[in-house]
Amino acid sequence: MVTDEEIASAAEVIRRGGLVAFPTETVYGLGANALDADAVAQIFELKGRPRFDPLIVHITRAEDLESLVEDVPAAARKLVAKFWPGPLSVVLPKRECVPDIVTAGLANVAVRCPAHPIARRLIELAGVPIAAPSANVFCAVSPTTAQHVRDQFAERLTHILDGGPCQVGVESTVVSFVDDVPTLLRPGGVTAEEIEQVIGTLRISEGDASQPASPGQLPKHYAPTTPLELSTDAPRPGLRVGLMTLGKPESVEGFAVIEVLSQRGSLREAAANLFAAMRRLDAMGLDYIVARPVPEEGLGHAIMDRLSRAAAK
Ligand code: TXA
Ligand code: MG
């Protein structure tokens, strides 16, 4: 486990303009001082991430939101009071102190207050907000263990805080308050149902790839290198095919390997296992992977979002 000294020296790396990978309750993040444009530029370089894809800024106290954004509408205030710290990011008009590179030139910034104690301690000791995307190469599967991060970057990234596997396993829910109607930009760890209980109806953003409201929501994303199909089909004969299912499958005939995301069919457990299972299947040299659809309720929305992006051509 990580010691406080290790977190302190990682915080020093952040303060000096370097990069640190750290655990959050959703996925591992690749962090830099959000107020230092040069430091943030390194994130884009290391990930191979296009500059049009904005980053989430991580803070430890809801009060710190005010220093990053111009105005916090009542609905955003309510959501933050309910779900922070936790897997929720809010998009609001940014203040001038937030460098343009963080928001990819947009007038709005996404802010999140993570619940993971290591993430919180790191931000606290760094004394600055930390901009962090998921700690994976652009478009690859998000990391839910420190080993996933090491596998991605090897010696190109020296500072990795190992907090064990992430509890939530899918990224934060992103909600924009830039228009009059709160809009869901990305389904994630807090479900749309939970949010609607607090602020009423959410608008669901149409994932228009040519003009995305959330530019990171590209159709092809979270993808293993092995082709992945989201279907109820049987495997094609003569090929080595992997199966990924929520619970115990009805038939496993013809599949070379099976990943059950949750023996008891729990969407929460499935979300926590999703990316690691995708990586294990991806490492097996299969011809392709079949993922079975999961119910589109609760965390099922986030799981189906990631699966359909992984399956996109
Ligand atoms: O759970 C998470 O959110 C993780 C951990 C590390 O906190 N982070 C994460 O970051 O998933 P990333 O960069 O992989 O995804 C950020 C998402 C993208 O879909 C991006 O387009 C959206 O948030 N986003 C960020 N800033 C935005 C903005 N200003 N306006 C609209 N969407 C924004
Ligand atoms: Mg990502």
mmCIF file of C-alpha atoms and ligand atoms in Angstrom:
data_model
loop_
_atom_site.group_PDB
_atom_site.id
_atom_site.type_symbol
_atom_site.label_atom_id
_atom_site.label_comp_id
_atom_site.label_asym_id
_atom_site.label_seq_id
_atom_site.Cartn_x
_atom_site.Cartn_y
_atom_site.Cartn_z
ATOM 1 C CA MET A 1 0.000 0.000 0.000
ATOM 2 C CA VAL A 2 0.982 3.590 -0.548
ATOM 3 C CA THR A 3 2.581 5.492 2.351
ATOM 4 C CA ASP A 4 1.958 9.136 3.122
ATOM 5 C CA GLU A 5 5.626 9.830 2.220
ATOM 6 C CA GLU A 6 5.047 8.400 -1.251
ATOM 7 C CA ILE A 7 1.970 10.563 -1.693
ATOM 8 C CA ALA A 8 3.928 13.586 -0.451
ATOM 9 C CA SER A 9 6.718 13.026 -2.962
ATOM 10 C CA ALA A 10 4.151 12.522 -5.749
ATOM 11 C CA ALA A 11 2.548 15.823 -4.692
ATOM 12 C CA GLU A 12 5.975 17.425 -5.027
ATOM 13 C CA VAL A 13 6.221 16.050 -8.574
ATOM 14 C CA ILE A 14 2.855 17.675 -9.361
ATOM 15 C CA ARG A 15 3.959 20.996 -7.843
ATOM 16 C CA ARG A 16 7.124 20.928 -9.976
ATOM 17 C CA GLY A 17 5.078 20.479 -13.154
ATOM 18 C CA GLY A 18 5.405 16.701 -13.555
ATOM 19 C CA LEU A 19 2.894 13.889 -14.095
ATOM 20 C CA VAL A 20 1.589 11.357 -11.561
ATOM 21 C CA ALA A 21 -0.800 8.457 -12.111
ATOM 22 C CA PHE A 22 -3.086 7.967 -9.138
ATOM 23 C CA PRO A 23 -6.100 5.857 -8.164
ATOM 24 C CA THR A 24 -9.595 7.266 -7.954
ATOM 25 C CA GLU A 25 -12.750 5.326 -7.109
ATOM 26 C CA THR A 26 -13.649 5.230 -10.832
ATOM 27 C CA VAL A 27 -10.444 4.593 -12.811
ATOM 28 C CA TYR A 28 -6.767 5.584 -12.495
ATOM 29 C CA GLY A 29 -6.045 9.174 -13.518
ATOM 30 C CA LEU A 30 -2.971 10.745 -15.120
ATOM 31 C CA GLY A 31 -2.595 14.002 -13.228
ATOM 32 C CA ALA A 32 -0.839 17.336 -13.583
ATOM 33 C CA ASN A 33 -1.203 20.764 -11.956
ATOM 34 C CA ALA A 34 -4.381 22.044 -13.610
ATOM 35 C CA LEU A 35 -3.219 25.662 -13.361
ATOM 36 C CA ASP A 36 0.080 24.991 -15.193
ATOM 37 C CA ALA A 37 -0.466 24.849 -18.961
ATOM 38 C CA ASP A 38 2.967 23.324 -19.646
ATOM 39 C CA ALA A 39 2.371 20.540 -17.143
ATOM 40 C CA VAL A 40 -1.043 19.822 -18.680
ATOM 41 C CA ALA A 41 0.480 19.747 -22.174
ATOM 42 C CA GLN A 42 2.562 16.739 -21.086
ATOM 43 C CA ILE A 43 -0.623 14.786 -20.367
ATOM 44 C CA PHE A 44 -1.731 15.215 -23.977
ATOM 45 C CA GLU A 45 1.729 14.216 -25.231
ATOM 46 C CA LEU A 46 2.036 11.089 -23.091
ATOM 47 C CA LYS A 47 -1.509 9.892 -23.878
ATOM 48 C CA GLY A 48 -1.371 10.802 -27.549
ATOM 49 C CA ARG A 49 -4.624 12.580 -26.844
ATOM 50 C CA PRO A 50 -5.914 15.123 -29.366
ATOM 51 C CA ARG A 51 -5.943 18.683 -28.068
ATOM 52 C CA PHE A 52 -9.674 19.048 -28.756
ATOM 53 C CA ASP A 53 -10.495 16.625 -25.942
ATOM 54 C CA PRO A 54 -10.832 18.552 -22.631
ATOM 55 C CA LEU A 55 -9.749 17.310 -19.191
ATOM 56 C CA ILE A 56 -11.539 17.015 -15.862
ATOM 57 C CA VAL A 57 -10.141 19.096 -12.988
ATOM 58 C CA HIS A 58 -10.031 17.337 -9.607
ATOM 59 C CA ILE A 59 -10.498 19.116 -6.279
ATOM 60 C CA THR A 60 -11.027 17.951 -2.683
ATOM 61 C CA ARG A 61 -13.608 20.404 -1.351
ATOM 62 C CA ALA A 62 -16.854 21.587 -2.909
ATOM 63 C CA GLU A 63 -15.890 25.172 -1.914
ATOM 64 C CA ASP A 64 -12.939 24.982 -4.304
ATOM 65 C CA LEU A 65 -15.382 24.770 -7.209
ATOM 66 C CA GLU A 66 -16.005 28.518 -6.848
ATOM 67 C CA SER A 67 -12.353 29.304 -7.571
ATOM 68 C CA LEU A 68 -12.505 27.469 -10.912
ATOM 69 C CA VAL A 69 -15.940 28.402 -12.301
ATOM 70 C CA GLU A 70 -17.837 31.674 -12.706
ATOM 71 C CA ASP A 71 -21.149 30.717 -11.271
ATOM 72 C CA VAL A 72 -22.729 27.621 -9.750
ATOM 73 C CA PRO A 73 -26.450 27.306 -10.505
ATOM 74 C CA ALA A 74 -28.767 25.880 -7.838
ATOM 75 C CA ALA A 75 -29.164 22.504 -9.580
ATOM 76 C CA ALA A 76 -25.400 22.016 -9.774
ATOM 77 C CA ARG A 77 -25.085 23.013 -6.134
ATOM 78 C CA LYS A 78 -27.652 20.386 -5.149
ATOM 79 C CA LEU A 79 -25.958 17.624 -7.125
ATOM 80 C CA VAL A 80 -22.559 18.418 -5.747
ATOM 81 C CA ALA A 81 -23.925 18.489 -2.194
ATOM 82 C CA LYS A 82 -25.420 15.051 -2.753
ATOM 83 C CA PHE A 83 -22.739 13.203 -4.729
ATOM 84 C CA TRP A 84 -19.380 14.772 -3.822
ATOM 85 C CA PRO A 85 -16.988 13.335 -3.058
ATOM 86 C CA GLY A 86 -17.835 10.763 -5.701
ATOM 87 C CA PRO A 87 -18.049 9.777 -9.376
ATOM 88 C CA LEU A 88 -19.731 12.947 -10.681
ATOM 89 C CA SER A 89 -18.200 15.691 -12.854
ATOM 90 C CA VAL A 90 -19.992 18.995 -13.437
ATOM 91 C CA VAL A 91 -19.366 21.223 -16.462
ATOM 92 C CA LEU A 92 -19.653 24.974 -15.804
ATOM 93 C CA PRO A 93 -18.333 28.261 -17.281
ATOM 94 C CA LYS A 94 -14.651 28.458 -16.391
ATOM 95 C CA ARG A 95 -12.761 31.253 -14.696
ATOM 96 C CA GLU A 96 -9.737 32.803 -16.331
ATOM 97 C CA CYS A 97 -7.301 30.954 -14.031
ATOM 98 C CA VAL A 98 -8.142 27.670 -15.824
ATOM 99 C CA PRO A 99 -5.751 27.401 -18.795
ATOM 100 C CA ASP A 100 -7.315 26.950 -22.230
ATOM 101 C CA ILE A 101 -5.412 23.730 -22.800
ATOM 102 C CA VAL A 102 -7.359 22.099 -19.929
ATOM 103 C CA THR A 103 -10.720 22.847 -21.552
ATOM 104 C CA ALA A 104 -9.497 22.396 -25.136
ATOM 105 C CA GLY A 105 -10.371 26.025 -25.763
ATOM 106 C CA LEU A 106 -13.946 25.647 -24.514
ATOM 107 C CA ALA A 107 -15.416 28.319 -22.238
ATOM 108 C CA ASN A 108 -16.469 25.585 -19.788
ATOM 109 C CA VAL A 109 -14.569 23.325 -17.449
ATOM 110 C CA ALA A 110 -15.448 19.902 -16.004
ATOM 111 C CA VAL A 111 -14.763 19.606 -12.267
ATOM 112 C CA ARG A 112 -14.897 16.568 -10.005
ATOM 113 C CA CYS A 113 -14.216 15.863 -6.353
ATOM 114 C CA PRO A 114 -13.026 12.241 -6.078
ATOM 115 C CA ALA A 115 -13.764 10.068 -3.045
ATOM 116 C CA HIS A 116 -10.620 7.921 -3.131
ATOM 117 C CA PRO A 117 -8.431 8.709 -0.078
ATOM 118 C CA ILE A 118 -5.163 8.573 -2.088
ATOM 119 C CA ALA A 119 -6.508 10.946 -4.738
ATOM 120 C CA ARG A 120 -7.762 13.288 -2.042
ATOM 121 C CA ARG A 121 -4.471 13.257 -0.126
ATOM 122 C CA LEU A 122 -2.501 13.864 -3.329
ATOM 123 C CA ILE A 123 -4.582 16.918 -4.276
ATOM 124 C CA GLU A 124 -4.441 18.227 -0.702
ATOM 125 C CA LEU A 125 -0.653 17.916 -0.446
ATOM 126 C CA ALA A 126 -0.088 19.303 -3.941
ATOM 127 C CA GLY A 127 -2.138 22.328 -2.916
ATOM 128 C CA VAL A 128 -3.418 22.787 -6.476
ATOM 129 C CA PRO A 129 -6.319 21.360 -8.469
ATOM 130 C CA ILE A 130 -5.223 18.369 -10.554
ATOM 131 C CA ALA A 131 -6.248 17.944 -14.198
ATOM 132 C CA ALA A 132 -6.511 14.255 -14.999
ATOM 133 C CA PRO A 133 -7.888 12.089 -17.779
ATOM 134 C CA SER A 134 -7.988 8.330 -17.406
ATOM 135 C CA ALA A 135 -4.405 7.020 -17.369
ATOM 136 C CA ASN A 136 -4.506 5.160 -20.675
ATOM 137 C CA VAL A 137 -3.264 5.784 -24.187
ATOM 138 C CA PHE A 138 -5.885 7.653 -26.237
ATOM 139 C CA CYS A 139 -8.901 5.452 -27.086
ATOM 140 C CA ALA A 140 -7.588 2.424 -25.183
ATOM 141 C CA VAL A 141 -9.369 0.694 -22.313
ATOM 142 C CA SER A 142 -9.323 2.737 -19.074
ATOM 143 C CA PRO A 143 -7.067 1.413 -16.276
ATOM 144 C CA THR A 144 -8.601 0.091 -13.062
ATOM 145 C CA THR A 145 -5.337 -1.162 -11.506
ATOM 146 C CA ALA A 146 -1.833 0.315 -11.226
ATOM 147 C CA GLN A 147 -0.564 -2.605 -13.324
ATOM 148 C CA HIS A 148 -2.851 -1.526 -16.184
ATOM 149 C CA VAL A 149 -1.155 1.887 -16.036
ATOM 150 C CA ARG A 150 2.337 0.338 -16.027
ATOM 151 C CA ASP A 151 1.369 -1.858 -18.984
ATOM 152 C CA GLN A 152 0.335 1.237 -20.956
ATOM 153 C CA PHE A 153 3.245 3.568 -20.326
ATOM 154 C CA ALA A 154 6.143 1.391 -19.055
ATOM 155 C CA GLU A 155 9.214 3.550 -18.382
ATOM 156 C CA ARG A 156 7.642 6.634 -19.926
ATOM 157 C CA LEU A 157 5.783 7.211 -16.643
ATOM 158 C CA THR A 158 7.755 6.879 -13.413
ATOM 159 C CA HIS A 159 5.311 8.134 -10.806
ATOM 160 C CA ILE A 160 2.417 5.752 -10.208
ATOM 161 C CA LEU A 161 0.592 5.543 -6.878
ATOM 162 C CA ASP A 162 -0.736 2.011 -6.405
ATOM 163 C CA GLY A 163 -4.057 2.001 -4.557
ATOM 164 C CA GLY A 164 -5.200 -1.443 -5.679
ATOM 165 C CA PRO A 165 -8.240 -2.028 -7.908
ATOM 166 C CA CYS A 166 -10.793 0.795 -8.378
ATOM 167 C CA GLN A 167 -14.112 0.204 -6.622
ATOM 168 C CA VAL A 168 -16.502 1.769 -9.166
ATOM 169 C CA GLY A 169 -14.655 0.746 -12.326
ATOM 170 C CA VAL A 170 -16.348 3.045 -14.841
ATOM 171 C CA GLU A 171 -15.616 6.756 -15.193
ATOM 172 C CA SER A 172 -17.519 9.585 -13.565
ATOM 173 C CA THR A 173 -20.894 10.754 -14.808
ATOM 174 C CA VAL A 174 -20.469 14.074 -16.645
ATOM 175 C CA VAL A 175 -23.335 16.587 -16.338
ATOM 176 C CA SER A 176 -23.278 19.988 -18.041
ATOM 177 C CA PHE A 177 -24.984 23.047 -16.558
ATOM 178 C CA VAL A 178 -23.974 25.329 -19.392
ATOM 179 C CA ASP A 179 -27.489 25.475 -20.886
ATOM 180 C CA ASP A 180 -30.714 26.046 -18.996
ATOM 181 C CA VAL A 181 -31.411 22.312 -18.859
ATOM 182 C CA PRO A 182 -28.885 20.058 -17.079
ATOM 183 C CA THR A 183 -27.515 17.662 -19.690
ATOM 184 C CA LEU A 184 -25.965 14.229 -19.285
ATOM 185 C CA LEU A 185 -22.793 14.190 -21.403
ATOM 186 C CA ARG A 186 -21.480 10.822 -20.240
ATOM 187 C CA PRO A 187 -23.221 8.103 -18.195
ATOM 188 C CA GLY A 188 -20.979 6.930 -15.355
ATOM 189 C CA GLY A 189 -20.640 5.947 -11.729
ATOM 190 C CA VAL A 190 -23.599 8.009 -10.495
ATOM 191 C CA THR A 191 -26.694 6.801 -12.350
ATOM 192 C CA ALA A 192 -29.049 9.093 -14.278
ATOM 193 C CA GLU A 193 -31.877 7.845 -12.051
ATOM 194 C CA GLU A 194 -30.002 8.948 -8.930
ATOM 195 C CA ILE A 195 -29.373 12.370 -10.448
ATOM 196 C CA GLU A 196 -32.982 12.820 -11.553
ATOM 197 C CA GLN A 197 -34.145 12.120 -8.007
ATOM 198 C CA VAL A 198 -32.244 15.226 -6.933
ATOM 199 C CA ILE A 199 -32.747 17.723 -9.793
ATOM 200 C CA GLY A 200 -35.535 16.299 -11.946
ATOM 201 C CA THR A 201 -35.351 15.424 -15.629
ATOM 202 C CA LEU A 202 -31.933 15.340 -17.271
ATOM 203 C CA ARG A 203 -31.511 15.990 -20.951
ATOM 204 C CA ILE A 204 -29.546 13.181 -22.588
ATOM 205 C CA SER A 205 -26.953 14.527 -24.981
ATOM 206 C CA GLU A 206 -27.101 12.983 -28.453
ATOM 207 C CA GLY A 207 -23.604 11.672 -29.090
ATOM 208 C CA ASP A 208 -23.109 13.520 -32.359
ATOM 209 C CA ALA A 209 -19.516 12.720 -33.244
ATOM 210 C CA SER A 210 -19.114 15.633 -35.653
ATOM 211 C CA GLN A 211 -20.185 18.227 -33.100
ATOM 212 C CA PRO A 212 -19.821 16.551 -29.714
ATOM 213 C CA ALA A 213 -20.952 18.516 -26.652
ATOM 214 C CA SER A 214 -18.445 16.417 -24.781
ATOM 215 C CA PRO A 215 -15.606 16.139 -27.253
ATOM 216 C CA GLY A 216 -14.131 13.090 -25.529
ATOM 217 C CA GLN A 217 -17.261 11.102 -26.326
ATOM 218 C CA LEU A 218 -15.931 9.779 -29.593
ATOM 219 C CA PRO A 219 -17.849 6.850 -31.075
ATOM 220 C CA LYS A 220 -14.751 4.638 -30.934
ATOM 221 C CA HIS A 221 -13.360 4.633 -27.422
ATOM 222 C CA TYR A 222 -12.521 2.304 -24.542
ATOM 223 C CA ALA A 223 -11.557 -0.238 -27.154
ATOM 224 C CA PRO A 224 -9.519 -3.427 -26.876
ATOM 225 C CA THR A 225 -7.338 -4.252 -29.900
ATOM 226 C CA THR A 226 -9.322 -7.467 -30.453
ATOM 227 C CA PRO A 227 -12.555 -6.778 -32.381
ATOM 228 C CA LEU A 228 -15.535 -6.664 -30.024
ATOM 229 C CA GLU A 229 -19.155 -7.300 -30.974
ATOM 230 C CA LEU A 230 -22.094 -6.340 -28.810
ATOM 231 C CA SER A 231 -24.614 -9.059 -29.657
ATOM 232 C CA THR A 232 -26.658 -12.088 -28.628
ATOM 233 C CA ASP A 233 -25.209 -14.180 -31.470
ATOM 234 C CA ALA A 234 -23.542 -17.563 -31.151
ATOM 235 C CA PRO A 235 -19.816 -17.621 -31.983
ATOM 236 C CA ARG A 236 -18.887 -18.177 -35.629
ATOM 237 C CA PRO A 237 -17.481 -21.693 -36.082
ATOM 238 C CA GLY A 238 -13.785 -22.194 -36.645
ATOM 239 C CA LEU A 239 -12.784 -19.043 -34.792
ATOM 240 C CA ARG A 240 -11.463 -18.479 -31.279
ATOM 241 C CA VAL A 241 -14.077 -16.320 -29.654
ATOM 242 C CA GLY A 242 -14.286 -14.862 -26.139
ATOM 243 C CA LEU A 243 -17.562 -14.217 -24.344
ATOM 244 C CA MET A 244 -18.245 -11.429 -21.861
ATOM 245 C CA THR A 245 -21.540 -11.587 -19.976
ATOM 246 C CA LEU A 246 -23.145 -9.901 -17.014
ATOM 247 C CA GLY A 247 -24.165 -13.098 -15.190
ATOM 248 C CA LYS A 248 -24.013 -16.852 -15.810
ATOM 249 C CA PRO A 249 -24.422 -17.377 -19.585
ATOM 250 C CA GLU A 250 -27.243 -19.529 -20.997
ATOM 251 C CA SER A 251 -24.926 -21.231 -23.442
ATOM 252 C CA VAL A 252 -21.155 -21.210 -23.667
ATOM 253 C CA GLU A 253 -20.978 -23.566 -26.624
ATOM 254 C CA GLY A 254 -18.251 -22.671 -29.087
ATOM 255 C CA PHE A 255 -16.630 -19.994 -26.939
ATOM 256 C CA ALA A 256 -12.924 -20.422 -26.159
ATOM 257 C CA VAL A 257 -13.048 -18.352 -22.978
ATOM 258 C CA ILE A 258 -15.751 -16.774 -20.846
ATOM 259 C CA GLU A 259 -15.675 -13.721 -18.585
ATOM 260 C CA VAL A 260 -18.648 -13.455 -16.227
ATOM 261 C CA LEU A 261 -18.707 -9.877 -14.936
ATOM 262 C CA SER A 262 -20.784 -10.735 -11.879
ATOM 263 C CA GLN A 263 -21.849 -14.246 -10.853
ATOM 264 C CA ARG A 264 -24.892 -12.792 -9.098
ATOM 265 C CA GLY A 265 -25.718 -10.481 -12.013
ATOM 266 C CA SER A 266 -24.990 -7.271 -10.114
ATOM 267 C CA LEU A 267 -24.491 -4.255 -12.399
ATOM 268 C CA ARG A 268 -22.356 -2.576 -9.734
ATOM 269 C CA GLU A 269 -20.001 -5.537 -9.536
ATOM 270 C CA ALA A 270 -20.009 -5.823 -13.334
ATOM 271 C CA ALA A 271 -18.990 -2.168 -13.722
ATOM 272 C CA ALA A 272 -16.100 -2.697 -11.317
ATOM 273 C CA ASN A 273 -14.896 -5.715 -13.355
ATOM 274 C CA LEU A 274 -15.631 -4.438 -16.867
ATOM 275 C CA PHE A 275 -12.323 -2.937 -18.007
ATOM 276 C CA ALA A 276 -10.121 -5.583 -16.363
ATOM 277 C CA ALA A 277 -12.179 -8.329 -18.028
ATOM 278 C CA MET A 278 -11.874 -6.550 -21.383
ATOM 279 C CA ARG A 279 -8.090 -6.418 -20.953
ATOM 280 C CA ARG A 280 -7.837 -10.104 -19.992
ATOM 281 C CA LEU A 281 -9.799 -11.137 -23.081
ATOM 282 C CA ASP A 282 -7.756 -8.753 -25.208
ATOM 283 C CA ALA A 283 -4.528 -10.452 -24.064
ATOM 284 C CA MET A 284 -5.653 -13.920 -25.235
ATOM 285 C CA GLY A 285 -5.095 -13.556 -28.963
ATOM 286 C CA LEU A 286 -8.752 -14.233 -29.762
ATOM 287 C CA ASP A 287 -10.275 -13.690 -33.205
ATOM 288 C CA TYR A 288 -12.987 -11.607 -31.621
ATOM 289 C CA ILE A 289 -14.943 -10.952 -28.444
ATOM 290 C CA VAL A 290 -18.717 -11.140 -28.036
ATOM 291 C CA ALA A 291 -20.144 -8.928 -25.290
ATOM 292 C CA ARG A 292 -23.729 -9.625 -24.282
ATOM 293 C CA PRO A 293 -25.948 -6.545 -23.788
ATOM 294 C CA VAL A 294 -26.763 -5.701 -20.154
ATOM 295 C CA PRO A 295 -30.063 -4.199 -18.920
ATOM 296 C CA GLU A 296 -30.173 -0.432 -19.587
ATOM 297 C CA GLU A 297 -30.955 0.624 -16.060
ATOM 298 C CA GLY A 298 -28.792 2.097 -13.309
ATOM 299 C CA LEU A 299 -25.109 1.418 -13.979
ATOM 300 C CA GLY A 300 -26.188 -0.578 -17.027
ATOM 301 C CA HIS A 301 -26.287 2.717 -18.968
ATOM 302 C CA ALA A 302 -22.598 3.361 -18.303
ATOM 303 C CA ILE A 303 -21.677 -0.267 -19.073
ATOM 304 C CA MET A 304 -23.637 -0.254 -22.360
ATOM 305 C CA ASP A 305 -22.096 3.121 -23.288
ATOM 306 C CA ARG A 306 -18.571 1.708 -22.850
ATOM 307 C CA LEU A 307 -19.427 -1.569 -24.608
ATOM 308 C CA SER A 308 -20.998 0.116 -27.621
ATOM 309 C CA ARG A 309 -17.997 2.439 -27.976
ATOM 310 C CA ALA A 310 -15.636 -0.535 -27.683
ATOM 311 C CA ALA A 311 -17.676 -2.214 -30.427
ATOM 312 C CA ALA A 312 -17.795 0.842 -32.732
ATOM 313 C CA LYS A 313 -15.990 0.394 -36.060
HETATM 314 O O1 TXA B 1 -13.869 9.163 -13.584
HETATM 315 C C1 TXA B 1 -13.336 10.005 -14.303
HETATM 316 O O2 TXA B 1 -13.949 10.984 -14.752
HETATM 317 C C2 TXA B 1 -11.845 9.813 -14.622
HETATM 318 C C3 TXA B 1 -11.032 9.964 -13.335
HETATM 319 C C4 TXA B 1 -9.542 9.967 -13.579
HETATM 320 O O3 TXA B 1 -11.441 11.124 -12.671
HETATM 321 N N1 TXA B 1 -11.427 10.747 -15.626
HETATM 322 C C5 TXA B 1 -11.809 10.632 -16.928
HETATM 323 O O4 TXA B 1 -11.263 11.587 -17.756
HETATM 324 O O5 TXA B 1 -12.553 9.779 -17.317
HETATM 325 P P1 TXA B 1 -11.294 11.466 -19.345
HETATM 326 O O6 TXA B 1 -10.406 12.560 -19.790
HETATM 327 O O7 TXA B 1 -10.910 10.106 -19.752
HETATM 328 O O8 TXA B 1 -12.765 11.807 -19.721
HETATM 329 C C6 TXA B 1 -13.248 13.126 -19.569
HETATM 330 C C7 TXA B 1 -14.602 13.274 -20.189
HETATM 331 C C8 TXA B 1 -14.531 13.296 -21.691
HETATM 332 O O9 TXA B 1 -15.666 12.659 -22.216
HETATM 333 C C9 TXA B 1 -14.532 14.799 -21.974
HETATM 334 O O10 TXA B 1 -15.003 15.117 -23.260
HETATM 335 C C10 TXA B 1 -15.467 15.312 -20.903
HETATM 336 O O11 TXA B 1 -15.163 14.536 -19.776
HETATM 337 N N2 TXA B 1 -15.180 16.723 -20.621
HETATM 338 C C11 TXA B 1 -14.114 17.215 -19.973
HETATM 339 N N3 TXA B 1 -14.150 18.563 -19.951
HETATM 340 C C12 TXA B 1 -15.264 18.932 -20.603
HETATM 341 C C13 TXA B 1 -15.861 20.196 -20.920
HETATM 342 N N4 TXA B 1 -15.269 21.337 -20.587
HETATM 343 N N5 TXA B 1 -17.027 20.199 -21.593
HETATM 344 C C14 TXA B 1 -17.606 19.035 -21.956
HETATM 345 N N6 TXA B 1 -17.102 17.807 -21.692
HETATM 346 C C15 TXA B 1 -15.938 17.753 -21.020
HETATM 347 MG MG MG B 2 -10.674 8.389 -20.791
#
